Amino acid sequence: MLSYILVNQPIALVTGANKGIGKEIARQLAAKDVFVLMAARDRQRGEAAVRELQSQGLTVEFLHLDVTSQPTIDSAAAEIERKYGRLDILVNNAGLALDWYPSSQLSFETLEQTFKTNVFGVYAVTTAMLPLLKKSQHGRIVNLSSAVGSLARRSDPSALPAIANMLLAYSSSKAALNMMTIQFANELKPFGIKVNAISPGPTATDMTQNRGTKTPEQGAAAPVKFALLPDDGPTGLFSSDEGNIPW
């Protein structure tokens, strides 16, 4: 049976929540009275992150989930159904960027690995959680995207000169994620579920090899804002804390 707290708290699932932006998204959501399931594929690291946030008095729990493993996704969805009966917020944060070199040097294996996590993983988690999100009165899906996934910006060499010929796998995976966001946003409108692609901006984390001008705290701000959108908030946007990004 749900506790009084859970009945009255939004329930969020954040993938890749053991470090970086994911952990900070979990922290900021929990600080705003959201019960957060911090999902990670590495149980030891995930549980350590949960203990850290719990020591700060935040309501978080660990959930084992590898976005590239359907059995763990299915098991996580079943556990959420059994324990909580619904899901209010899904933040698809887990992702990777491996190709910090010219596009012509990209291997098929790296391209495949990138899409398996950044695109197929998001699709697998989203579809598994949809029955739970449809039980929410205020369903929200936030897909962590990137400005490098903007076709408009990448077709303008002056827009992103530092990486003009890099990150083919990562950039194309985020462009695919943006299309997925649009499709789901359109389909889920009748259910009141809002779906948005949000760029945290150039954030210094392990994934970016500590490139970036933002801290994880700053990078988490926009995803958290869109996770907590009011019922009259937008859906189907590609945005950041600086405003909408051209597709």
Coordinates of C-alpha atoms in Angstrom, one line a residue:
M1 CA 0.0 0.0 0.0
L2 CA 1.3 3.5 -0.9
S3 CA 2.3 5.6 2.0
Y4 CA 0.6 8.9 2.6
I5 CA 3.8 10.7 1.3
L6 CA 3.8 8.8 -2.0
V7 CA 0.1 9.3 -2.5
N8 CA 0.6 13.0 -2.3
Q9 CA 4.0 13.3 -4.0
P10 CA 4.7 13.1 -7.8
I11 CA 6.8 10.0 -8.6
A12 CA 9.7 10.4 -11.0
L13 CA 12.1 8.0 -12.7
V14 CA 15.4 9.4 -13.8
T15 CA 17.7 7.1 -15.9
G16 CA 21.5 7.3 -15.6
A17 CA 21.0 9.0 -12.2
N18 CA 24.1 7.8 -10.5
K19 CA 26.3 10.8 -11.5
G20 CA 26.5 14.0 -13.5
I21 CA 23.4 15.8 -14.7
G22 CA 21.2 12.7 -13.9
K23 CA 22.1 12.8 -10.2
E24 CA 21.6 16.5 -10.1
I25 CA 18.2 16.3 -11.8
A26 CA 17.2 13.7 -9.1
R27 CA 18.5 16.0 -6.4
Q28 CA 16.6 19.0 -7.6
L29 CA 13.4 17.1 -8.2
A30 CA 13.6 15.6 -4.7
A31 CA 14.2 19.0 -3.3
K32 CA 10.9 20.1 -4.8
D33 CA 9.0 17.3 -3.0
V34 CA 9.1 14.7 -5.8
F35 CA 9.8 11.1 -4.9
V36 CA 12.6 10.1 -7.2
L37 CA 13.5 6.6 -8.4
M38 CA 17.2 6.9 -9.3
A39 CA 17.9 4.4 -12.0
A40 CA 21.4 3.1 -13.0
R41 CA 22.9 0.1 -14.6
D42 CA 25.7 -0.1 -12.0
R43 CA 24.0 -1.2 -8.8
Q44 CA 27.0 -0.2 -6.5
R45 CA 27.3 3.3 -8.0
G46 CA 23.6 3.8 -8.1
E47 CA 23.1 2.8 -4.5
A48 CA 26.0 5.1 -3.4
A49 CA 24.3 8.0 -5.2
V50 CA 21.0 7.3 -3.5
R51 CA 22.7 7.1 0.0
E52 CA 24.3 10.5 -0.7
L53 CA 21.0 12.1 -1.5
Q54 CA 19.1 10.3 1.3
S55 CA 21.7 11.7 3.7
Q56 CA 20.5 15.2 2.7
G57 CA 17.0 14.3 3.7
L58 CA 15.7 13.7 0.2
T59 CA 13.1 11.1 -0.8
V60 CA 14.9 8.9 -3.3
E61 CA 15.3 5.2 -3.9
F62 CA 17.5 3.1 -6.2
L63 CA 16.1 1.2 -9.2
H64 CA 18.3 -1.1 -11.2
L65 CA 17.8 -0.3 -14.9
D66 CA 20.1 -0.6 -17.9
V67 CA 18.5 1.2 -20.9
T68 CA 20.3 -1.3 -23.2
S69 CA 18.8 -4.3 -21.4
Q70 CA 15.1 -5.0 -22.0
P71 CA 14.9 -7.5 -19.1
T72 CA 16.0 -4.8 -16.7
I73 CA 13.6 -2.3 -18.2
D74 CA 10.7 -4.7 -17.9
S75 CA 11.7 -5.6 -14.4
A76 CA 11.8 -1.9 -13.4
A77 CA 8.4 -1.2 -14.9
A78 CA 6.9 -4.2 -13.0
E79 CA 8.5 -3.0 -9.8
I80 CA 7.1 0.5 -10.2
E81 CA 3.7 -0.9 -11.0
R82 CA 3.8 -3.2 -7.9
K83 CA 5.1 -0.7 -5.4
Y84 CA 3.6 2.6 -6.6
G85 CA 0.9 1.9 -9.2
R86 CA 1.8 4.9 -11.4
L87 CA 4.6 7.1 -12.7
D88 CA 4.2 10.9 -13.1
I89 CA 7.6 11.9 -14.5
L90 CA 10.1 10.1 -16.8
V91 CA 13.4 11.8 -17.4
N92 CA 15.4 10.0 -20.1
N93 CA 18.8 11.2 -19.1
A94 CA 21.1 8.1 -19.7
G95 CA 23.3 8.7 -22.7
L96 CA 26.8 8.6 -24.0
A97 CA 29.1 10.6 -26.3
L98 CA 32.1 8.6 -27.6
D99 CA 33.2 10.1 -30.9
W100 CA 35.2 13.2 -30.0
Y101 CA 37.1 13.0 -33.3
P102 CA 36.5 13.6 -37.1
S103 CA 33.4 11.9 -38.6
S104 CA 35.4 9.9 -41.1
Q105 CA 37.1 8.1 -38.2
L106 CA 33.8 6.9 -36.7
S107 CA 33.5 3.1 -36.5
F108 CA 30.3 1.2 -37.1
E109 CA 30.6 -0.3 -33.6
T110 CA 30.7 3.2 -32.0
L111 CA 27.8 4.4 -34.1
E112 CA 25.8 1.3 -33.1
Q113 CA 26.6 1.6 -29.4
T114 CA 25.7 5.3 -29.4
F115 CA 22.3 4.7 -30.9
K116 CA 21.6 1.7 -28.7
T117 CA 21.8 3.9 -25.7
N118 CA 20.7 7.3 -26.9
V119 CA 17.9 6.3 -29.2
F120 CA 16.8 2.7 -28.8
G121 CA 17.2 2.8 -25.0
V122 CA 15.0 5.9 -24.8
Y123 CA 12.4 4.2 -26.9
A124 CA 12.5 1.0 -24.9
V125 CA 12.2 2.8 -21.5
T126 CA 9.5 5.2 -22.7
T127 CA 7.2 2.5 -24.2
A128 CA 7.7 0.3 -21.1
M129 CA 6.7 3.2 -18.8
L130 CA 3.8 4.5 -20.8
P131 CA 1.1 2.4 -19.1
L132 CA 2.3 3.8 -15.8
L133 CA 2.5 7.4 -17.1
K134 CA -1.1 7.1 -18.5
K135 CA -2.2 6.5 -14.9
S136 CA -0.9 9.9 -13.8
Q137 CA -3.0 13.0 -13.8
H138 CA 0.0 15.1 -14.9
G139 CA 2.4 12.8 -17.0
R140 CA 5.6 14.4 -18.1
I141 CA 8.4 13.0 -20.3
V142 CA 11.7 14.9 -20.6
N143 CA 14.3 13.6 -23.1
L144 CA 17.8 15.0 -22.6
S145 CA 18.8 16.2 -26.0
S146 CA 21.6 18.6 -27.2
A147 CA 22.0 21.6 -29.4
V148 CA 24.4 19.5 -31.5
G149 CA 21.3 17.5 -32.6
S150 CA 19.8 20.6 -34.3
L151 CA 20.0 20.2 -38.1
A152 CA 19.6 23.9 -38.4
R153 CA 22.6 24.6 -36.3
R154 CA 24.8 21.8 -37.6
S155 CA 24.2 22.9 -41.2
D156 CA 25.6 26.3 -40.3
P157 CA 29.4 25.8 -39.8
S158 CA 29.6 29.1 -37.9
A159 CA 27.1 28.0 -35.3
L160 CA 29.2 25.3 -33.6
P161 CA 32.7 25.7 -35.0
A162 CA 34.5 23.8 -32.3
I163 CA 32.8 20.5 -33.1
A164 CA 31.9 21.2 -36.8
N165 CA 33.4 17.8 -37.9
M166 CA 33.0 15.9 -34.7
L167 CA 30.4 13.9 -32.8
L168 CA 28.6 12.4 -35.8
A169 CA 27.2 9.5 -33.8
Y170 CA 26.2 11.6 -30.8
S171 CA 24.7 14.4 -32.9
S172 CA 22.7 12.1 -35.2
S173 CA 21.4 10.2 -32.2
K174 CA 20.1 13.4 -30.6
A175 CA 18.5 14.4 -33.9
A176 CA 16.8 11.0 -34.0
L177 CA 15.7 11.5 -30.4
N178 CA 14.2 14.9 -31.3
M179 CA 12.0 13.3 -33.9
M180 CA 11.0 10.7 -31.4
T181 CA 10.0 13.5 -29.0
I182 CA 7.8 15.1 -31.6
Q183 CA 6.1 11.8 -32.5
F184 CA 5.4 10.9 -28.9
A185 CA 4.3 14.5 -28.0
N186 CA 1.7 14.3 -30.8
E187 CA 0.4 10.8 -29.8
L188 CA 0.2 11.4 -26.1
K189 CA -1.6 14.8 -26.2
P190 CA -5.0 13.2 -25.6
F191 CA -3.6 11.6 -22.4
G192 CA -2.4 14.9 -21.0
I193 CA 1.2 13.7 -21.2
K194 CA 3.7 16.4 -22.2
V195 CA 6.9 15.3 -24.0
N196 CA 9.8 17.7 -24.6
A197 CA 13.4 17.5 -25.7
I198 CA 15.6 19.6 -23.4
S199 CA 19.2 20.5 -23.9
P200 CA 21.1 21.1 -20.6
G201 CA 23.7 23.1 -22.5
P202 CA 27.5 22.7 -22.5
T203 CA 27.9 21.0 -19.1
A204 CA 31.2 19.7 -17.7
T205 CA 30.6 16.0 -16.9
D206 CA 32.3 12.7 -17.5
M207 CA 30.3 12.2 -20.6
T208 CA 31.6 15.5 -22.1
Q209 CA 35.2 14.8 -20.9
N210 CA 34.6 17.8 -18.7
R211 CA 34.2 20.1 -21.6
G212 CA 31.6 22.8 -21.0
T213 CA 31.0 26.0 -19.2
K214 CA 28.1 24.9 -17.0
T215 CA 28.1 22.9 -13.8
P216 CA 25.7 19.9 -13.4
E217 CA 23.6 22.0 -11.2
Q218 CA 23.1 24.6 -14.0
G219 CA 22.7 21.9 -16.6
A220 CA 19.9 20.2 -14.6
A221 CA 17.8 23.4 -14.3
A222 CA 16.0 23.3 -17.6
P223 CA 15.2 19.5 -17.5
V224 CA 13.8 19.9 -14.0
K225 CA 11.7 22.9 -15.1
F226 CA 10.1 20.9 -17.9
A227 CA 9.6 17.8 -15.7
L228 CA 7.4 20.0 -13.5
L229 CA 5.5 21.8 -16.2
P230 CA 2.0 23.0 -15.2
D231 CA -1.0 21.6 -17.1
D232 CA -1.1 24.6 -19.4
G233 CA 2.6 24.1 -20.3
P234 CA 4.0 23.3 -23.7
T235 CA 4.6 19.9 -25.4
G236 CA 6.7 18.9 -28.4
L237 CA 9.4 21.5 -27.8
F238 CA 13.2 21.4 -28.3
S239 CA 14.4 23.9 -25.7
S240 CA 17.0 24.9 -23.1
D241 CA 17.3 27.4 -20.3
E242 CA 18.0 30.0 -23.0
G243 CA 14.8 29.4 -25.0
N244 CA 13.7 27.2 -27.9
I245 CA 16.3 25.6 -30.2
P246 CA 15.7 25.3 -34.0
W247 CA 15.1 21.7 -35.0

